[in-house]
Short mmCIF file of C-alpha atoms in Angstrom, two decimals:
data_model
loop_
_atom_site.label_atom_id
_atom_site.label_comp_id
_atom_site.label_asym_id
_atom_site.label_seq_id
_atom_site.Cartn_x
_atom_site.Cartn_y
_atom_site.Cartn_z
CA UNK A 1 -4.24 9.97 30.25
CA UNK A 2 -6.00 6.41 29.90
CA UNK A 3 -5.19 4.03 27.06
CA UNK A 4 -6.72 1.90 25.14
CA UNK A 5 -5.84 -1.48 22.59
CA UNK A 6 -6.08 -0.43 19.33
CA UNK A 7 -6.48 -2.65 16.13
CA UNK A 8 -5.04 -1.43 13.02
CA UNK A 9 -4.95 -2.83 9.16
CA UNK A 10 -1.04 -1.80 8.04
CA UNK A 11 -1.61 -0.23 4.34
CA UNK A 12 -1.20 -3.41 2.22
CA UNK A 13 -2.86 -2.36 -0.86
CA UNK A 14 -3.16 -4.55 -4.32
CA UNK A 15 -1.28 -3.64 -7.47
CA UNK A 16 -0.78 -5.49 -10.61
CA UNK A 17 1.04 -8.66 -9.32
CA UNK A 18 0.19 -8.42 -5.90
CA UNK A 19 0.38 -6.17 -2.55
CA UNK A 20 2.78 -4.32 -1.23
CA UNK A 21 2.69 -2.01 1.67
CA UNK A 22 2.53 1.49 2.00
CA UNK A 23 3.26 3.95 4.91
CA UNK A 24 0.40 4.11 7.81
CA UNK A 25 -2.19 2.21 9.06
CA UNK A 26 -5.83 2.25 9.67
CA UNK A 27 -7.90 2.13 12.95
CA UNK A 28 -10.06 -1.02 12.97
CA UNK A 29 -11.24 -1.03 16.20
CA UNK A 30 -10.40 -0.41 20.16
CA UNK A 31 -10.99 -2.19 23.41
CA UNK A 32 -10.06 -1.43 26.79
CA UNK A 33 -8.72 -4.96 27.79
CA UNK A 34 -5.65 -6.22 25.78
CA UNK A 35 -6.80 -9.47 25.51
CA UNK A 36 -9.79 -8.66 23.13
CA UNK A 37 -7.88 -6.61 20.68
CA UNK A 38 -5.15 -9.50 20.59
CA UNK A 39 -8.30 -12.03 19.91
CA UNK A 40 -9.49 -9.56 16.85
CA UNK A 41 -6.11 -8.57 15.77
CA UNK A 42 -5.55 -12.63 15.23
CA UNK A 43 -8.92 -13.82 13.71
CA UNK A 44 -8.47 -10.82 11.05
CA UNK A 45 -4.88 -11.33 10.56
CA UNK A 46 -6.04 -14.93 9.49
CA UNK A 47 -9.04 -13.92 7.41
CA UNK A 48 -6.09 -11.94 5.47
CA UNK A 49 -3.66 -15.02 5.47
CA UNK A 50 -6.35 -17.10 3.95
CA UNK A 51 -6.72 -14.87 1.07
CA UNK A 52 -3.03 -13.50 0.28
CA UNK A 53 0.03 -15.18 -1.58
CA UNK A 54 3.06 -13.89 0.62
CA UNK A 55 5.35 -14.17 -1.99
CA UNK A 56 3.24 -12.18 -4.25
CA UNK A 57 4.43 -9.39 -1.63
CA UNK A 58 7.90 -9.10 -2.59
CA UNK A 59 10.25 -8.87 -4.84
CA UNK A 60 12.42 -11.51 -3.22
CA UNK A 61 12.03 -14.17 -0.54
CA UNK A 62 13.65 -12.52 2.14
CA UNK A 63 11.94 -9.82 1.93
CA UNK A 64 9.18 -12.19 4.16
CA UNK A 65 11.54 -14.01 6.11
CA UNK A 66 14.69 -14.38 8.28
CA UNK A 67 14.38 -17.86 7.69
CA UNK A 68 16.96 -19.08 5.04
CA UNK A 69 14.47 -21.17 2.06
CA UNK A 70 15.93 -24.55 2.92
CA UNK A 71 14.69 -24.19 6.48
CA UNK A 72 11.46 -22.70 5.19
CA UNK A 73 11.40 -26.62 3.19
CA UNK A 74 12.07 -28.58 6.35
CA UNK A 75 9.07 -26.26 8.00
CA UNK A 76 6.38 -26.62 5.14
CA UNK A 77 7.45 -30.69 5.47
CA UNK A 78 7.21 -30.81 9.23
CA UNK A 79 3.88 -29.72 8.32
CA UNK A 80 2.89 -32.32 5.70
CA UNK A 81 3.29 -29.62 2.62
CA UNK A 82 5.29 -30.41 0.22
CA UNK A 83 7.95 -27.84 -1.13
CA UNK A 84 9.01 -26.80 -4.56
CA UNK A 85 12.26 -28.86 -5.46
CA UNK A 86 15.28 -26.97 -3.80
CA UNK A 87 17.53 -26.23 -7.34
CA UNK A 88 21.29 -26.51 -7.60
CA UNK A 89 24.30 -24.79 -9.02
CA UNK A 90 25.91 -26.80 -12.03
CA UNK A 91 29.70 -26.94 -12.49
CA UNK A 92 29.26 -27.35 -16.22
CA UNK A 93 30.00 -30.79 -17.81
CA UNK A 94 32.38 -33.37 -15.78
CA UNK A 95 33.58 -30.10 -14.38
CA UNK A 96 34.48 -28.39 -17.51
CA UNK A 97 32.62 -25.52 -19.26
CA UNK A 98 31.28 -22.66 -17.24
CA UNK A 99 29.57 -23.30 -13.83
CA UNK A 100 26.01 -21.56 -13.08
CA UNK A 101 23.60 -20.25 -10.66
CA UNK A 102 20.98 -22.01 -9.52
CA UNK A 103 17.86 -20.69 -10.86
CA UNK A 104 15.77 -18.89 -8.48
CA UNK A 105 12.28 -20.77 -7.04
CA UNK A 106 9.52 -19.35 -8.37
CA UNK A 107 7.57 -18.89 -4.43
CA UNK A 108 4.75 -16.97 -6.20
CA UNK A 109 3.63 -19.81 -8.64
CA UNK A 110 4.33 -22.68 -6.19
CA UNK A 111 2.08 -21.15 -3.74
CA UNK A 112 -0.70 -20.55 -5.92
CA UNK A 113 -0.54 -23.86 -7.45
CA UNK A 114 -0.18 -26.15 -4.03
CA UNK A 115 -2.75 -23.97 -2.07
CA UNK A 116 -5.41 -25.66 -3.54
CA UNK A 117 -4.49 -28.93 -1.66
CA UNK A 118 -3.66 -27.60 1.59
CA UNK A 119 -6.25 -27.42 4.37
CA UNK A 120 -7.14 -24.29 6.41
CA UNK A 121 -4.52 -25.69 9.24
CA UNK A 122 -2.00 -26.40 6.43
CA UNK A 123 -2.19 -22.89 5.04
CA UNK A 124 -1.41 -21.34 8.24
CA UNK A 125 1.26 -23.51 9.30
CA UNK A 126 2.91 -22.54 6.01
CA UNK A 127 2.56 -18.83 6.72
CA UNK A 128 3.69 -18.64 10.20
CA UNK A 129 7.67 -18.13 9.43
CA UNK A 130 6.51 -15.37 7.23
CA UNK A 131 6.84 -12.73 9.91
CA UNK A 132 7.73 -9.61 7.79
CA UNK A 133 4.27 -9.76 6.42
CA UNK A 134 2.17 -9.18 8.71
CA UNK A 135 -1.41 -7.46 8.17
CA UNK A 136 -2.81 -6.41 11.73
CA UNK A 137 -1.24 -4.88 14.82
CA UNK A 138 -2.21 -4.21 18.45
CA UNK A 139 -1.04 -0.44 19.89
CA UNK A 140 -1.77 0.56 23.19
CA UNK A 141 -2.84 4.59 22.90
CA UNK A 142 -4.04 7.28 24.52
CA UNK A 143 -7.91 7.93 24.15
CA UNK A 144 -8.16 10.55 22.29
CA UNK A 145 -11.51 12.71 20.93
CA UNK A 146 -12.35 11.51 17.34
CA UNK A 147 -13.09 14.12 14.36
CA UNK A 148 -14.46 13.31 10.86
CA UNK A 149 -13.01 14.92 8.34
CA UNK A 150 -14.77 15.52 4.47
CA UNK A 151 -12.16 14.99 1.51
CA UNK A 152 -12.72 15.23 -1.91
CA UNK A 153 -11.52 12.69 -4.41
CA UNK A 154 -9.67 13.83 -7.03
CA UNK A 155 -10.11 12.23 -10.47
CA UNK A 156 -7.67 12.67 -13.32
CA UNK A 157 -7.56 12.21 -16.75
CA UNK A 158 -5.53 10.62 -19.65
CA UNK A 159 -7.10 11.27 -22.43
CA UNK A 160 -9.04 8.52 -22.59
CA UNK A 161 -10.70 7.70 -18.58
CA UNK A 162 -10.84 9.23 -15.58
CA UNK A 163 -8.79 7.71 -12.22
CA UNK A 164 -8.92 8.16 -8.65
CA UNK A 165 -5.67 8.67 -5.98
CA UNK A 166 -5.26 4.94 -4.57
CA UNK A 167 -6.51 6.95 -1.51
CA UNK A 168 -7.69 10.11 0.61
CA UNK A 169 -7.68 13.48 -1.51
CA UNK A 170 -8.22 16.70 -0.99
CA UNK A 171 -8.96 17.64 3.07
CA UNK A 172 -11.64 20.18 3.24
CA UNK A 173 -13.05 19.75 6.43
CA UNK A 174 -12.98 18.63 9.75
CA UNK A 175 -16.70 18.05 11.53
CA UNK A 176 -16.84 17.18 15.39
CA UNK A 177 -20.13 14.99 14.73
CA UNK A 178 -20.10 11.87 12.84
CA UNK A 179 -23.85 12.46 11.33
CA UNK A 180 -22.77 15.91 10.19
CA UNK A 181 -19.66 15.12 8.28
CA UNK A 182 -22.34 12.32 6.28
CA UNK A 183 -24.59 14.77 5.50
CA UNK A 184 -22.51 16.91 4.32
CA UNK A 185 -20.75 14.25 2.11
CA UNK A 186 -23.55 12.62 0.52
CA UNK A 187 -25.07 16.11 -0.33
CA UNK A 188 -22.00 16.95 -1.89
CA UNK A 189 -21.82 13.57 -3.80
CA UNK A 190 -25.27 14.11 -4.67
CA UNK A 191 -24.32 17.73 -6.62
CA UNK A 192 -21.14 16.08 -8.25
CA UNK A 193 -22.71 13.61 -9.52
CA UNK A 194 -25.63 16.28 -11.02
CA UNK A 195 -22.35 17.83 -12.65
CA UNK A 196 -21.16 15.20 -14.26
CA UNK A 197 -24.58 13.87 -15.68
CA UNK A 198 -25.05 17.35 -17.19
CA UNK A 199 -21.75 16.88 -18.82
CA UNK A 200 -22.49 13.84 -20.54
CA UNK A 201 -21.04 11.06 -18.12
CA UNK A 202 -25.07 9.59 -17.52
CA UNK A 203 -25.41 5.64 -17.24
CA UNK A 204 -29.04 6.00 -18.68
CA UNK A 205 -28.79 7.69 -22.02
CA UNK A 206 -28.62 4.86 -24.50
CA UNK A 207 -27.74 6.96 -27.07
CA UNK A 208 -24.15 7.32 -25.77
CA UNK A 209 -20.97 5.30 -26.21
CA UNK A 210 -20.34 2.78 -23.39
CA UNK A 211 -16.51 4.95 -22.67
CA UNK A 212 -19.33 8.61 -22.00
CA UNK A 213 -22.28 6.20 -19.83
CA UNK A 214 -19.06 4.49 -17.88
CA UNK A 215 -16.04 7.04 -17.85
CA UNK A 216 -14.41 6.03 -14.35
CA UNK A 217 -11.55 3.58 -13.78
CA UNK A 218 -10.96 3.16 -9.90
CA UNK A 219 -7.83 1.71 -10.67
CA UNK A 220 -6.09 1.19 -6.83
CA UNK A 221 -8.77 2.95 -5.21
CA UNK A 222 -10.81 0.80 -2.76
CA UNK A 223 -14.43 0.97 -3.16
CA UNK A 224 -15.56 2.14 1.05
CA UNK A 225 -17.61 -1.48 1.09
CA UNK A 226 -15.05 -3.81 -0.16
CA UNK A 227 -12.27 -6.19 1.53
CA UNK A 228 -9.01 -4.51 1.49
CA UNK A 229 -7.50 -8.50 0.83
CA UNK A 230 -9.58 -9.30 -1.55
CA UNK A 231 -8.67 -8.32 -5.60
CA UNK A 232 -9.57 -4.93 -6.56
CA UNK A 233 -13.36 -4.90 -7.63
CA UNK A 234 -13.77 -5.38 -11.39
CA UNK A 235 -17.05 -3.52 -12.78
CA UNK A 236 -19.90 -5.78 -14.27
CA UNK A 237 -18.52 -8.12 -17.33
CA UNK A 238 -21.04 -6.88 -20.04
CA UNK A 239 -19.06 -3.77 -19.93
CA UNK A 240 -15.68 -5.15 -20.82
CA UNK A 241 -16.61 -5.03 -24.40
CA UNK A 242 -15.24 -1.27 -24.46
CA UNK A 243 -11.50 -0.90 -24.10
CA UNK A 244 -11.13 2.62 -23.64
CA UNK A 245 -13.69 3.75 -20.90
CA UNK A 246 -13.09 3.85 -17.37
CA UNK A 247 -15.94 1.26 -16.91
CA UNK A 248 -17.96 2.62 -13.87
CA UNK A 249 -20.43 5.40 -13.60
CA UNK A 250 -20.71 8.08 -12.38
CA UNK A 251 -23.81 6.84 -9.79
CA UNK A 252 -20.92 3.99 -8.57
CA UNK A 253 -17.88 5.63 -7.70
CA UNK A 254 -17.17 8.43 -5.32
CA UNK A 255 -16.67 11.89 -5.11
CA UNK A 256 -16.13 12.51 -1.46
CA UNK A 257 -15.50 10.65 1.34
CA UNK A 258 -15.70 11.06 5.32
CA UNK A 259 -12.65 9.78 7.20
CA UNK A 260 -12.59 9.24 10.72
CA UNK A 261 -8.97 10.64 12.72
CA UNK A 262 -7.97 10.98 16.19
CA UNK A 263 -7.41 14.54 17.77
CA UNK A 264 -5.58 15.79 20.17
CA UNK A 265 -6.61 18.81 22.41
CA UNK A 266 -3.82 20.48 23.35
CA UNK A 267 -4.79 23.57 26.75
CA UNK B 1 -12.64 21.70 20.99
CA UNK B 2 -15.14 24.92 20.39
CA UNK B 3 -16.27 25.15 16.35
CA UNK B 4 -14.11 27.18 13.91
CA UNK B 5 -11.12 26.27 16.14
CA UNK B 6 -8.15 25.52 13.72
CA UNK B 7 -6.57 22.23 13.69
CA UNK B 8 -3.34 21.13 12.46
CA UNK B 9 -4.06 17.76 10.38
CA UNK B 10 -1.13 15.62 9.52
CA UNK B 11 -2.02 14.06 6.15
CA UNK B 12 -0.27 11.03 4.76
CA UNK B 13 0.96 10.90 0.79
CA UNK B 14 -1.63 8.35 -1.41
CA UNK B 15 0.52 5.92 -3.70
CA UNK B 16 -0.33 3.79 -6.91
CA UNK B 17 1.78 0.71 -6.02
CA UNK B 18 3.08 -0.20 -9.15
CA UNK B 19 5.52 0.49 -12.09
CA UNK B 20 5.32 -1.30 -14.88
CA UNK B 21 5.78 -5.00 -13.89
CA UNK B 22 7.77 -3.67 -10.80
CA UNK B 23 6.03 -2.84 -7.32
CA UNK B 24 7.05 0.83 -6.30
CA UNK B 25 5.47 3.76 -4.12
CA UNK B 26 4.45 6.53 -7.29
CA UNK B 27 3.28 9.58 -5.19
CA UNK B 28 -0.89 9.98 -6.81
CA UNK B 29 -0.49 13.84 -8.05
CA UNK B 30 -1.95 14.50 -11.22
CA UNK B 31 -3.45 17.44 -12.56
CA UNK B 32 -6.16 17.55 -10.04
CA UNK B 33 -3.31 17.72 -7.02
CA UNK B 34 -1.69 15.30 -4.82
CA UNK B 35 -4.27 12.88 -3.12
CA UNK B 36 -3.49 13.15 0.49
CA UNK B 37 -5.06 10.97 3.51
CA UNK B 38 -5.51 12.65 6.88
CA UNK B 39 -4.88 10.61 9.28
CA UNK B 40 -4.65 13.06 12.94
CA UNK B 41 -5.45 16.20 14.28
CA UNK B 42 -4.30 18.28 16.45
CA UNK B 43 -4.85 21.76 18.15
CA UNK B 44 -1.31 22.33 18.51
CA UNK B 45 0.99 22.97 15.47
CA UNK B 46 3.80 22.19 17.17
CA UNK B 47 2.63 19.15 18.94
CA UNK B 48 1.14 18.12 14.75
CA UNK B 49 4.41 18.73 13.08
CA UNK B 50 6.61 16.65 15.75
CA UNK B 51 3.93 13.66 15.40
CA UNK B 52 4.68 14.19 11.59
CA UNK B 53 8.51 13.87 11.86
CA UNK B 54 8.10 10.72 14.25
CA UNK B 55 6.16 9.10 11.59
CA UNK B 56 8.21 10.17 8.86
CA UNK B 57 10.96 8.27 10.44
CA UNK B 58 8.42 4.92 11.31
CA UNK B 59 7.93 4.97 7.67
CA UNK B 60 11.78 5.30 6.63
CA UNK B 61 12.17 2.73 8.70
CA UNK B 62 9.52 0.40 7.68
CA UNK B 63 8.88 0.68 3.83
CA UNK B 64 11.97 -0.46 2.11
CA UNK B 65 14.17 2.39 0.55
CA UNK B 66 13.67 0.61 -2.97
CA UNK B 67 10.34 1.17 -3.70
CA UNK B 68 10.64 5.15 -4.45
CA UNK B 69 12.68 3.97 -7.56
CA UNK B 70 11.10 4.21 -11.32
CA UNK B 71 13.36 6.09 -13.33
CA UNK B 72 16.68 7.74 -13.63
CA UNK B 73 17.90 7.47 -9.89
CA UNK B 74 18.15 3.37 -10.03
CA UNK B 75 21.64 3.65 -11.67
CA UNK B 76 24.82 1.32 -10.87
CA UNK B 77 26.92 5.09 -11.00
CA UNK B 78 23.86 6.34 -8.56
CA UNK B 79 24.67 2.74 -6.18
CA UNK B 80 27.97 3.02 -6.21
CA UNK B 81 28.19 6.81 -5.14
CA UNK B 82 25.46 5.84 -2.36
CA UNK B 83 27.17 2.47 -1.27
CA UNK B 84 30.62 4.05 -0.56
CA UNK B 85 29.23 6.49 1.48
CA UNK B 86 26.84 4.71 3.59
CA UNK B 87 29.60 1.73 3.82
CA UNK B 88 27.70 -1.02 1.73
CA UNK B 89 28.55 -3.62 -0.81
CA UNK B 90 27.24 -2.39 -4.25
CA UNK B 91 24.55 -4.56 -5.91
CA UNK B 92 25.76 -5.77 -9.32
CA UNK B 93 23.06 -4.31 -11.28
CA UNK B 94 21.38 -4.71 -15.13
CA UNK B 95 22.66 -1.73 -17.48
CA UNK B 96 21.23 -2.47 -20.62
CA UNK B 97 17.60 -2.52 -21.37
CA UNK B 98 15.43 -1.14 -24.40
CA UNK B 99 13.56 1.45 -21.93
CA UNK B 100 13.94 2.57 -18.20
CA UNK B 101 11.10 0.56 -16.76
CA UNK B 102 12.46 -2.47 -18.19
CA UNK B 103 15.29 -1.91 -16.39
CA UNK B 104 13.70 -0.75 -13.34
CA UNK B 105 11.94 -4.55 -13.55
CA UNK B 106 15.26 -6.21 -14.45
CA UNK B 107 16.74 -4.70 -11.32
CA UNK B 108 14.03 -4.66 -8.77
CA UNK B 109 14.91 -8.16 -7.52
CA UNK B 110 18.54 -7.81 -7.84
CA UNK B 111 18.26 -4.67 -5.31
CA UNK B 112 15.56 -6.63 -3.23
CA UNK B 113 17.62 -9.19 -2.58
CA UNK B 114 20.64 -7.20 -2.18
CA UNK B 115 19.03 -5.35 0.53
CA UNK B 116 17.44 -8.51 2.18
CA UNK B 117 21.18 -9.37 2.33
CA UNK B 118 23.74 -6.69 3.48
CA UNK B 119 21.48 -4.20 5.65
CA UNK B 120 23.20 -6.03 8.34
CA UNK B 121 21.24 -5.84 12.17
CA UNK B 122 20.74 -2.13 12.24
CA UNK B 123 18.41 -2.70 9.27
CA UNK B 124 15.89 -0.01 10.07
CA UNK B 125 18.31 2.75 10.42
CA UNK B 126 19.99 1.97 7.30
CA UNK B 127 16.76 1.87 5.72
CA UNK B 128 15.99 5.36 6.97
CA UNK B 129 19.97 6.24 5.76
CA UNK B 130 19.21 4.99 2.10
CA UNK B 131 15.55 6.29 1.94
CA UNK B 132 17.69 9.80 2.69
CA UNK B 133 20.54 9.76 0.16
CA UNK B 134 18.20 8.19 -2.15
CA UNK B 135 15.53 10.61 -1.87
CA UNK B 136 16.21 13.42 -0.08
CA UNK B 137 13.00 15.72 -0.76
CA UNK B 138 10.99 12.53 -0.46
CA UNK B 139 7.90 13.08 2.50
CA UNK B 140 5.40 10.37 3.57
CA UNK B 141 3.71 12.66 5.76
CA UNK B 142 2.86 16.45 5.73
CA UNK B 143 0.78 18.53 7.77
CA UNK B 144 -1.96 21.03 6.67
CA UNK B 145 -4.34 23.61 8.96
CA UNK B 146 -7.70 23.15 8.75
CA UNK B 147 -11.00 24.19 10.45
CA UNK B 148 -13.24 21.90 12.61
CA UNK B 149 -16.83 22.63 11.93
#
């Protein structure tokens, strides 16, 4: 069977302090010479470097790298970056009283707060030891046929908004033709979103409460258009004046969604 | 691939990426059902369901064992049962906090940093060890039959 080079995004995905990564990946694109996925895999991989704080990834900093944080200093100052002060235990006063810790560095807040000084060259530098997080991979695979599968989004409710899985939902079908599984999708969309209106959840009738006109909260959930790196899309500010709908209507969010999978034909 | 033919689609588990203040995989399964991602297909069940164990085991290996915690399970009793038997050094842990996700905040680092520490080289299996005694009906991936159209 020939191969092929395939890009894929690893499953970092945003939650309240930062990202964190999740099983899987997704397929970003494929090319038959090595070389050109390598050249994609690296510009995106620093598109997402420019945008994430690494040590908003973890819980601790060697979670991101082997390299012990004193070494990580000398690196960021080979590099003209200057790192947060290293701290120091205390053996209490003249050597009496009780001896401490020293207080962990705060990686999160330093980044964020020298970043704004460093240049594009800089920024990378200070991310290359971070090898654990890393946001784009080449795999050589197997071409394989491609299907498109339909799955519905399934939207919960607490009483107060309704919210999305982070991701994916319920499978219902799998379509050989790309143009077919669209159709399908939008027409679908297009009759959900005729349910909910009938049921009260319609952007254009004044006379509602803002929480009815705007009842959906993507929370985690992507929207299809937007950069996974980039903070989860807030909806438009002159809505934020009601605290206990969802905030997006029912004409913005989806319903169902076509995603695209390898298959494997078996005789 | 002729129409109507069944497939076998391995589907992946969606998660919400956060508890409380602490980053953790919660499985998405409300009242509407679990939100699932497929991510393959396959005309064979066979050849679906031993794709599905290999990347149950990618994922044990690769998503550290701590992020299924949020409640009950991230006990010191729970670590030390676990550490004996897997051969570790138990992580001195918080036991006192107001609620359970406090304390599953309070702890998070201590058991990040823990791990980060005394996996030792064969990190990945370990991983996949602790991800098992941890969480033993825990599954990333699953795989359902569907029809191509």
């Amino acid at each position: 069977m020939t191969t092929h080079f395939v890009v894929e995004r690893l499953n970092w995905r945003w939650h309240e302090k930062g990202m964190i990564r999740h099983p899987g990946s997704t397929r970003v694109a494929s090319f038959d010479k090595y070389e050109e996925a390598e050249t994609l895999c690296q510009v995106k991989e620093q598109a997402a470097r420019l945008r994430v704080n690494p040590f908003a990834t973890v819980d601790t900093f060697a979670e991101v790298t082997t390299m012990p944080p004193n070494v990580y200093a000398d690196w960021l100052q080979d590099h003209d970056i200057e790192p947060p002060a290293m701290p120091t235990a205390t053996s209490g006063w003249f050597g009496w009283g009780k001896a401490t810790s020293p207080p962990p560095i705060d990686w999160s807040a330093w980044w964020v707060k020298s970043k704004v000084n460093w240049s594009e060259r800089q920024l990378l530098a200070a991310w290359e030891p971070l090898t654990n997080a890393r946001f784009f991979i080449v795999n050589e695979k197997p071409k394989r046929d491609v299907v498109y599968a339909v799955v519905k989004v399934l939207w919960n409710y607490n009483d107060e908004w309704y919210y999305p899985g982070s991701e994916g939902g319920q499978l219902l079908h799998a379509y050989r033709s790309r143009e077919r599984a669209e159709k399908e999708c939008a027409d679908w969309n297009a009759a959900e979103r005729d349910v909910w209106r009938q049921q009260g959840a319609d952007p254009d009738d004044m006379t509602r409460d803002m929480f009815l006109r705007y009842p959906f909260d993507m929370e985690e959930r992507r929207f299809a258009d937007e950069n996974p790196f980039e903070q989860v899309r807030k909806p438009p500010q002159e809505r934020d004046d009601d605290d206990d709908g969802g905030q997006f209507s029912v004409d913005e969010v989806p319903f169902f969604e076509v995603v695209e999978l390898e298959c494997e034909v078996t005789a | 691939m002729s129409d109507g033919k069944s497939l076998f689609v391995i589907q992946r588990q969606a998660y919400m990426g956060s508890y409380g203040q602490a980053a953790a995989l919660i499985p998405c399964d409300g009242e509407a059902g679990p939100s699932l991602v497929p991510i393959r297909a396959f005309t064979s069940k066979q050849a679906a369901e031993q794709e599905c164990e290999k990347l149950e085991r990618e994922a044990q290996h690769t998503i550290p064992f701590y992020r299924g915690f949020r409640d009950e399970r991230c006990t010191p009793q729970r670590f030390q049962v676990v550490c004996q038997k897997v051969g570790l050094p138990v992580p001195k842990l918080e036991t006192k906090a107001k609620h359970e996700f406090e304390l599953a905040e309070k702890n998070a680092p201590i058991i990040a940093a823990w791990w980060a520490e005394n996996l030792g080289e064969n990190r990945a299996e370990m991983n996949a060890r602790l991800w098992a005694e941890f969480f033993p009906t825990w599954r990333f991936y699953t795989v359902v039959e569907s029809q191509l159209v």
